[in-house]
Coordinates of C-alpha atoms and ligand atoms in Angstrom, one line a residue:
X273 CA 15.2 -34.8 27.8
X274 CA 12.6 -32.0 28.0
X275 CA 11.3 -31.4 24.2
X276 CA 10.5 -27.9 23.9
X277 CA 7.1 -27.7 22.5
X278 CA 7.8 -24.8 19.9
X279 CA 10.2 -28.0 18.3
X280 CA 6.9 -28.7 15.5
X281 CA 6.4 -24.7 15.0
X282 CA 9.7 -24.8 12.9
X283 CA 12.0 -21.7 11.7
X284 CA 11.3 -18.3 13.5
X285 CA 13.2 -15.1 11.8
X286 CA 13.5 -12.6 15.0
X287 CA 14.1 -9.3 14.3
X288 CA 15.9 -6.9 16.4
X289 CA 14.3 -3.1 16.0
X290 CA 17.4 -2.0 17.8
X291 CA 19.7 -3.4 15.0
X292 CA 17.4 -1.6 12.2
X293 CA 17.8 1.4 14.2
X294 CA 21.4 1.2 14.9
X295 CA 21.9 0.5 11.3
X296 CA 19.8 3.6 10.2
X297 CA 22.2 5.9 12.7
X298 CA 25.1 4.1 10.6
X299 CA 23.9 5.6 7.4
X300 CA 23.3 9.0 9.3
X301 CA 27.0 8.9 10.3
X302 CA 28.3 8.1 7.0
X303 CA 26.3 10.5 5.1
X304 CA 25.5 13.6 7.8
X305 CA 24.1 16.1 5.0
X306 CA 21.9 13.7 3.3
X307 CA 18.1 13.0 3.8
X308 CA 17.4 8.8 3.9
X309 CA 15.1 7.5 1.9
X310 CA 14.6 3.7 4.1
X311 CA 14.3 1.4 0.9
X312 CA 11.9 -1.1 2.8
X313 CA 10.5 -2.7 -0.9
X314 CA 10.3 -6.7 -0.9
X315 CA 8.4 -6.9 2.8
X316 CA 11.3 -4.7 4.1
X317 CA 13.9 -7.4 2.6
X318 CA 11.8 -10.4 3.7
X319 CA 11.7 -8.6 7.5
X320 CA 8.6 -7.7 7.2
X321 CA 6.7 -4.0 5.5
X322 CA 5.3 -2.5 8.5
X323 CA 7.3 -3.5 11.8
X324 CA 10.2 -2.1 9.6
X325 CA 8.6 1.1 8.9
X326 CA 7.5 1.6 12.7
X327 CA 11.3 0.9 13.8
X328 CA 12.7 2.7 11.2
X329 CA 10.1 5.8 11.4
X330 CA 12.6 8.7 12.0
X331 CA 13.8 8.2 8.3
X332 CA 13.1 11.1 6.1
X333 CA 11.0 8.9 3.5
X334 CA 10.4 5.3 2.3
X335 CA 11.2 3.6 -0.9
X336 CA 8.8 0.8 -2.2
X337 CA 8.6 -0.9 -5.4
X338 CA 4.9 -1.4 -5.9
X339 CA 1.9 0.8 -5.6
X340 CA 0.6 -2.2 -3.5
X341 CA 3.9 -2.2 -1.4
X342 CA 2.7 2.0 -0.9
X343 CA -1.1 1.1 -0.1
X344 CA -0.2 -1.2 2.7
X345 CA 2.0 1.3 4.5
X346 CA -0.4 3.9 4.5
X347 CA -3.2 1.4 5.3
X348 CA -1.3 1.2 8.2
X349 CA -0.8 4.5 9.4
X350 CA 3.0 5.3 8.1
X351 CA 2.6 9.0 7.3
X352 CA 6.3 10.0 6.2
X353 CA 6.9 9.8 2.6
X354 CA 6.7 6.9 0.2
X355 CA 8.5 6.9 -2.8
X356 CA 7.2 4.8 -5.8
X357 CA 10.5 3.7 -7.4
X358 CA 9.2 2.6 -10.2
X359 CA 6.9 4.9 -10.5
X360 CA 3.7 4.2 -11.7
X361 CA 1.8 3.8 -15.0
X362 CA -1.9 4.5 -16.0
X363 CA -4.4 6.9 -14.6
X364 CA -6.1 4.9 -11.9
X365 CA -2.3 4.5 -10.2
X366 CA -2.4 8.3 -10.2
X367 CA -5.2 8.5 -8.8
X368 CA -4.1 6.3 -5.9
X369 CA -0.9 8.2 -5.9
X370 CA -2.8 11.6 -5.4
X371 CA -4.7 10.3 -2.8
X372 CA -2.5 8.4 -0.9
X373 CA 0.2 11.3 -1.3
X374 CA 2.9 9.3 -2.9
X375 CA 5.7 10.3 -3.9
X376 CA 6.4 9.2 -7.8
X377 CA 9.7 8.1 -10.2
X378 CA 8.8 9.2 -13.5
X379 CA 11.8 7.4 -15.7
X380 CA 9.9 7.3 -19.4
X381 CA 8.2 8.9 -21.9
X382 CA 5.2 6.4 -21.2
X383 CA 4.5 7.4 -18.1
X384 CA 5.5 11.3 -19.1
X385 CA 2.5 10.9 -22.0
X386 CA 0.2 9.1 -19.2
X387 CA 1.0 12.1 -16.5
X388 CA 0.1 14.8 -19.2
X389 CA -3.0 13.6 -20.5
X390 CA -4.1 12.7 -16.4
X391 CA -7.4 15.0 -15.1
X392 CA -6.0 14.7 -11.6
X393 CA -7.2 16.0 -8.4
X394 CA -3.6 17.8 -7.7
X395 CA -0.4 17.7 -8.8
X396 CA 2.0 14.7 -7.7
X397 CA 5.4 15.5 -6.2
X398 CA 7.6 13.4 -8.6
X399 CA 11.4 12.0 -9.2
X400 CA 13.0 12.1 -12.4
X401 CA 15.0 9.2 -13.0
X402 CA 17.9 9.4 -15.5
X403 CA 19.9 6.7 -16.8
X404 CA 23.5 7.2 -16.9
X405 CA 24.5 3.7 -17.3
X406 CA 22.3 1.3 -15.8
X407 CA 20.8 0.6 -19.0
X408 CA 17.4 -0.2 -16.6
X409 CA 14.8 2.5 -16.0
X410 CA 15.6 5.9 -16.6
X411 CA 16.0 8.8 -19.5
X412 CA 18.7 8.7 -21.5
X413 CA 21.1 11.6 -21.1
X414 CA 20.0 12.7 -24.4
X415 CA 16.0 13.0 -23.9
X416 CA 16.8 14.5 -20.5
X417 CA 16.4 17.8 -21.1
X418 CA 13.5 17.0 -23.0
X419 CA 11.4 14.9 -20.5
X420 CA 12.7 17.8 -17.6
X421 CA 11.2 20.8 -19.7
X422 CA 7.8 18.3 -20.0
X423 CA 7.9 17.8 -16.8
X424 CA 8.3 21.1 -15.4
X425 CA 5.5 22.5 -17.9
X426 CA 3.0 19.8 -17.2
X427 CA -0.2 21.0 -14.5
X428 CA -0.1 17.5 -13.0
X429 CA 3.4 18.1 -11.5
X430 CA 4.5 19.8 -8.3
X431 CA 7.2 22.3 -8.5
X432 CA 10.7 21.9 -7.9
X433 CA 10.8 17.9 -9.0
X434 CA 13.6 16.1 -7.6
X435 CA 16.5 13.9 -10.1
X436 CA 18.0 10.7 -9.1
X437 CA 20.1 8.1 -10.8
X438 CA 21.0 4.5 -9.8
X439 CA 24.3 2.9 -9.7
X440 CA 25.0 -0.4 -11.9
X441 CA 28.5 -1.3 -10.1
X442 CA 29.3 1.1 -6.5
X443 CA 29.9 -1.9 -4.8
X444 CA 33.1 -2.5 -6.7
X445 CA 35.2 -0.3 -4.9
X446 CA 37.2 2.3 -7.3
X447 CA 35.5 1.2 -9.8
X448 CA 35.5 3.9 -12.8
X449 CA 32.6 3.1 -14.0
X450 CA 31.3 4.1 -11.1
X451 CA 32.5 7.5 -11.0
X452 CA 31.5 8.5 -14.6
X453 CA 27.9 7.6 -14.3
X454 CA 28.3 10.3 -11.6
X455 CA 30.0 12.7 -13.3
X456 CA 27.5 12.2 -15.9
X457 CA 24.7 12.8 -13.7
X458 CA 26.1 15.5 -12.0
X459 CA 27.0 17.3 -15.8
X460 CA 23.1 17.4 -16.2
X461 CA 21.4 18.6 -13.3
X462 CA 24.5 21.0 -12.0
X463 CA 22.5 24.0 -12.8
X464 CA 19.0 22.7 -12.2
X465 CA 19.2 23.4 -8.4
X466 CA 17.3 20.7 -7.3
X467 CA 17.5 17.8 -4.9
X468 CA 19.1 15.0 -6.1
X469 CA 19.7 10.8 -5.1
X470 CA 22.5 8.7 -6.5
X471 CA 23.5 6.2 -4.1
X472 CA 21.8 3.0 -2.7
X473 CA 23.9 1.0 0.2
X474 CA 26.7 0.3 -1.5
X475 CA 27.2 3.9 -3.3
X476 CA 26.3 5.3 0.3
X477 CA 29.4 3.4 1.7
X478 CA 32.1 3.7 -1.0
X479 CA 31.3 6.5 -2.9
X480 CA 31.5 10.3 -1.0
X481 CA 30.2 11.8 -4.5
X482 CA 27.0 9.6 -3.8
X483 CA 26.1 11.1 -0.6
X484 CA 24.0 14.1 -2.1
X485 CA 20.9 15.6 -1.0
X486 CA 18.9 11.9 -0.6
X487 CA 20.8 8.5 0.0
X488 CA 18.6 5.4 -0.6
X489 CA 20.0 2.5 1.7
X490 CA 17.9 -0.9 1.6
X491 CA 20.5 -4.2 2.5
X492 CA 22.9 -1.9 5.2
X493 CA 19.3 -1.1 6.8
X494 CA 18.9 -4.7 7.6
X495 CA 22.9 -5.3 8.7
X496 CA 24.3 -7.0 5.6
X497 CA 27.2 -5.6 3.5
X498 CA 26.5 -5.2 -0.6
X499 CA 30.4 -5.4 -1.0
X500 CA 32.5 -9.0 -1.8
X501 CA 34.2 -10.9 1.3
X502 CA 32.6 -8.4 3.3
X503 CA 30.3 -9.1 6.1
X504 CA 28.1 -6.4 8.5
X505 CA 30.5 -6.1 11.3
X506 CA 33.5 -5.0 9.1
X507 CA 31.1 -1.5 8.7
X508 CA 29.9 -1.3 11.7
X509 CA 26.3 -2.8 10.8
X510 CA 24.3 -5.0 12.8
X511 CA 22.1 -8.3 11.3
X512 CA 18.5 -7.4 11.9
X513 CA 16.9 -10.6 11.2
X514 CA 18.1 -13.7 13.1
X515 CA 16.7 -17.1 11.1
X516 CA 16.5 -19.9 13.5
X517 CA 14.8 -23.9 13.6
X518 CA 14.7 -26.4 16.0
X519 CA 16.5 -29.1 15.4
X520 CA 14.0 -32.4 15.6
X521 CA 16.5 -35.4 15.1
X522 CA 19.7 -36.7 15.5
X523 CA 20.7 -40.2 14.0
X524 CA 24.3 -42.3 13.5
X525 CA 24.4 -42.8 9.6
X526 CA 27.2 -45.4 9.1
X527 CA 30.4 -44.7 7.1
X528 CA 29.0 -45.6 2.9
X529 CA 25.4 -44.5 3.9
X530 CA 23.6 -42.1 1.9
X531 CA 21.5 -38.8 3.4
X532 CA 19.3 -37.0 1.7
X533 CA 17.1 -36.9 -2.0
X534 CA 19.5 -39.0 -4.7
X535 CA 22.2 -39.2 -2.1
X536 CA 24.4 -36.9 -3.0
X537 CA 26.3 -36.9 -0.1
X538 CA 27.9 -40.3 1.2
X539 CA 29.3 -41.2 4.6
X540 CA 32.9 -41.3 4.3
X541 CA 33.0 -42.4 8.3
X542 CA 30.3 -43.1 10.7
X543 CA 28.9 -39.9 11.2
X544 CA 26.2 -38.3 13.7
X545 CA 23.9 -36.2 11.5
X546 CA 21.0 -33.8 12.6
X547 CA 18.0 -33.1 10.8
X548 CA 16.9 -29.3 11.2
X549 CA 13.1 -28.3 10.5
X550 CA 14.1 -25.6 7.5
X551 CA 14.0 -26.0 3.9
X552 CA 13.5 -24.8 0.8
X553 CA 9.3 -24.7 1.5
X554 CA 10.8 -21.8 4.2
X555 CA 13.0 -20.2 1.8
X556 CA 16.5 -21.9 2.9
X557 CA 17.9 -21.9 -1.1
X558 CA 17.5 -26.0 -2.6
X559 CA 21.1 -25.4 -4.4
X560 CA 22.6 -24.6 -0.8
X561 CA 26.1 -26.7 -1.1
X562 CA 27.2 -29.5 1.2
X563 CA 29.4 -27.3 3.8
X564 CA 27.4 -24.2 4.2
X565 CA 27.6 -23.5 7.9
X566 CA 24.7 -23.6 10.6
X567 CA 25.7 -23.1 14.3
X568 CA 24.2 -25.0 17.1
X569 CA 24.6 -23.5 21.0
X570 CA 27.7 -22.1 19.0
X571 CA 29.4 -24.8 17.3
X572 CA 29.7 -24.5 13.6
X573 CA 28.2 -27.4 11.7
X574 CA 27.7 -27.9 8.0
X575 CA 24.8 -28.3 5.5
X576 CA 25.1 -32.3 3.9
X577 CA 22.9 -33.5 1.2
X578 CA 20.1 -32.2 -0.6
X579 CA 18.0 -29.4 1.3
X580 CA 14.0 -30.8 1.0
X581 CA 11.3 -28.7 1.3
X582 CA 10.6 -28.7 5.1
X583 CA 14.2 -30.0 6.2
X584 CA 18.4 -30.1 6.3
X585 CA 20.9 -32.9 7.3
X586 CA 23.6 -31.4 9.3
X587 CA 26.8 -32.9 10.0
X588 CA 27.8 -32.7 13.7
X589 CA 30.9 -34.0 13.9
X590 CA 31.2 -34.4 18.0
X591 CA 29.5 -31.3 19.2
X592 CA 27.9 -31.9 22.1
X593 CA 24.3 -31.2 20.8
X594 CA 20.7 -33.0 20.7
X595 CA 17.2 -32.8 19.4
X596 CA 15.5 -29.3 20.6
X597 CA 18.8 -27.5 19.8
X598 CA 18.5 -24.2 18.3
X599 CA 20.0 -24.1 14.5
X600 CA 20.9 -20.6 13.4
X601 CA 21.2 -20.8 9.7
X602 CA 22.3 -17.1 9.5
X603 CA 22.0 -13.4 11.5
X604 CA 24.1 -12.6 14.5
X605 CA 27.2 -14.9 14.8
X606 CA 26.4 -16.2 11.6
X607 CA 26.3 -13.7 8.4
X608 CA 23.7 -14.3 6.0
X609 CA 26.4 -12.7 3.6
X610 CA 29.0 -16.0 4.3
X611 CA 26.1 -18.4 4.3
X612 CA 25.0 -17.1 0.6
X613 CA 27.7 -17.7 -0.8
X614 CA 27.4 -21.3 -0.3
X615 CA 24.0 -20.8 -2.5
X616 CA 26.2 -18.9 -5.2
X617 CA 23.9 -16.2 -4.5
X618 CA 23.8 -12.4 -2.3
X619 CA 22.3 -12.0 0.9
X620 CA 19.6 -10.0 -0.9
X621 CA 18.3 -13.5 -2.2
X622 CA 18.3 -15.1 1.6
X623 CA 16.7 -12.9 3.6
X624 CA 13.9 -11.6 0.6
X625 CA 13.3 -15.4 0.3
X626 CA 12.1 -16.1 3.6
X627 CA 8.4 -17.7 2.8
X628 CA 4.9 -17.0 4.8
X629 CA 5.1 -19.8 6.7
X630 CA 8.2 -18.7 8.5
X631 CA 7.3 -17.6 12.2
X632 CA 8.5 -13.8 12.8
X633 CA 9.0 -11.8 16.0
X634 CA 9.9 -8.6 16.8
X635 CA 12.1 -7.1 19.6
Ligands
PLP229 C1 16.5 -1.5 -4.2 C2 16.9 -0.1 -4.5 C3 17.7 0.6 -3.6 C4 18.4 0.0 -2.4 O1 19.4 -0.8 -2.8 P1 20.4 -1.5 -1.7 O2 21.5 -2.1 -2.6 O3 19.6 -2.6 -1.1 O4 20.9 -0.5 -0.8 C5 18.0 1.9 -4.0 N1 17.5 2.5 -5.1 C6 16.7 1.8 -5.9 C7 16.1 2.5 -7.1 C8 16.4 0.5 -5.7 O5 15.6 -0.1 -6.5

């Protein structure tokens, strides 16, 4: 039969540079006035920090979450910008900031008090975060105008800071909630002349008001869709990461036979069930249900019984398949958005999941 020898090597998540790429154009079509700030926090979404940064260098800036996140990209050589989004929040991370030249949210009075009492080197170029709904980081509405005049009178600040506000629910289309966080926005910092941000993937796609000076797209980058029963080809977006696994079994399990930890999934008829090398010890979700689809040389199978930590049972019906097979469990052909909803969760979850032992490639 010819076993491939990669079978024991297990899943491989390749990555297609031309999809990130493609997907970045996307965002450039959608929103042709604004600058793109590549939100590449979490490894790049589980795709990894730096080979995303290389692919996706002709964006105008990079968003992280983590001063570590920011260290690692410059270690690296990425030169563009690189936002802090959460900013940052005692005088050493300043001092990291100044050095490394990042780019910093300032979204309390905390960090306010810790950037006026800094002795820094030079002034930080910073982002003013306001909270018009959210309810997560951000000034109020009310102290706005208090933590801007602070702001623009403190030494450790560059000119001309920039505002930005994040979206609690653009990826329910129409929704008005929605449009008064950015009325709201836009009532405060009409007259500031400054550049602003509002909208992450989804308020880049659905909402024309949240196309402003900066857009900050992270899950469209990567070829998912933030909406509902909506996958990346209805906008035009192509899967970046393609998560495969050999498959390293095949067995009859006869009909009243259990598979699986505790059995929870029973043989109504004699079945022929593969075993794929991918579990939860890879980041392939433990509360995956029974029926989540796989496909194998392009058949679709389903997910049956419990997923373990280094494998899954799949039923294969008749498909004419065998051990060395390739399992996609989701990327092209198979949308990691369809495949999380069988885990009750958002493709976010999947694809930042993916653990260090997983095998990645770039083309
Ligand atoms: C993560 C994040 C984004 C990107 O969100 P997506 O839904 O992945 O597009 C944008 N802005 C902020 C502040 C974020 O934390």
């Amino acid at each position: 039969m010819g076993i491939d020898l990669n079978l024991s090597g297990g899943p491989f998540a390749a990555i297609d540079r031309a999809a990130l790429r493609h997907n970045l154009q996307v965002v450039h079509t959608i929103a042709p006035n604004s600058k793109v700030l590549a939100v590449i926090k979490a490894n790049a979404y589980g795709h990894g920090l730096i080979p995303v940064a290389q692919a996706l260098n002709s964006a105008d800036g990079f968003g992280v979450a983590r001063l570590r996140e920011a260290m690692a990209l410059r270690e690296a050589g990425v030169d563009q910008s690189i936002v802090l989004l959460e900013g940052v929040f005692s005088h050493a991370e300043f001092d990291a900031a100044a050095r490394l030249n990042f780019e910093i949210v300032v979204h309390s009075f905390e960090q306010l008090d810790a950037l006026e009492t800094w002795h820094g080197a030079r002034p930080l170029s910073i982002w003013c975060k306001i909270d018009t709904g959210m309810n997560r980081l951000g000034f109020r509405v009310d102290d706005f105008a208090m933590a801007w005049s602070r702001l623009n009178a403190c030494k450790n600040v560059q000119a001309k800071p920039r505002v930005m506000t994040h979206l609690a629910d653009a990826d329910e289309r129409a929704d008005q909630r929605t449009s008064r966080q950015i009325e709201r926005f836009n009532s405060l910092v009409r007259d500031l002349n400054v550049e602003r941000s509002i909208g992450n993937s989804a308020g880049t796609l659905a909402w024309p008001e949240a196309r402003v000076e900066w857009v900050r797209p992270g899950l469209m980058l990567y070829g998912m869709s933030p909406f509902m029963n909506s996958v990346a080809a209805d906008l035009n977006l192509q899967p970046a990461m393609t998560l495969t696994t050999p498959l390293i079994a095949v067995r009859d399990v006869r009909a009243g036979e259990q598979v699986g930890y505790g059995g929870i999934w029973q043989a109504s008829k004699d079945t022929r069930v593969g075993i794929a090398a991918v579990g939860y010890g890879d980041g392939y979700p433990r509360h995956m249900r029974s029926g989540a689809p796989v496909l194998i040389r392009g058949h679709q199978a389903t997910v049956i019984g419990r997923v373990s930590m280094d494998m899954i049972a799949i039923d294969l019906g008749d498909k004419p398949v065998m051990v060395g097979d390739t399992v996609v469990l989701w990327g092209k052909d198979l949308p990691a958005e369809r495949v999380a909803a069988f885990a009750d969760t958002i493709p976010y979850e999947l694809v930042c999941g993916i653990s260090q032992r997983v095998a990645m490639s770039y083309r």
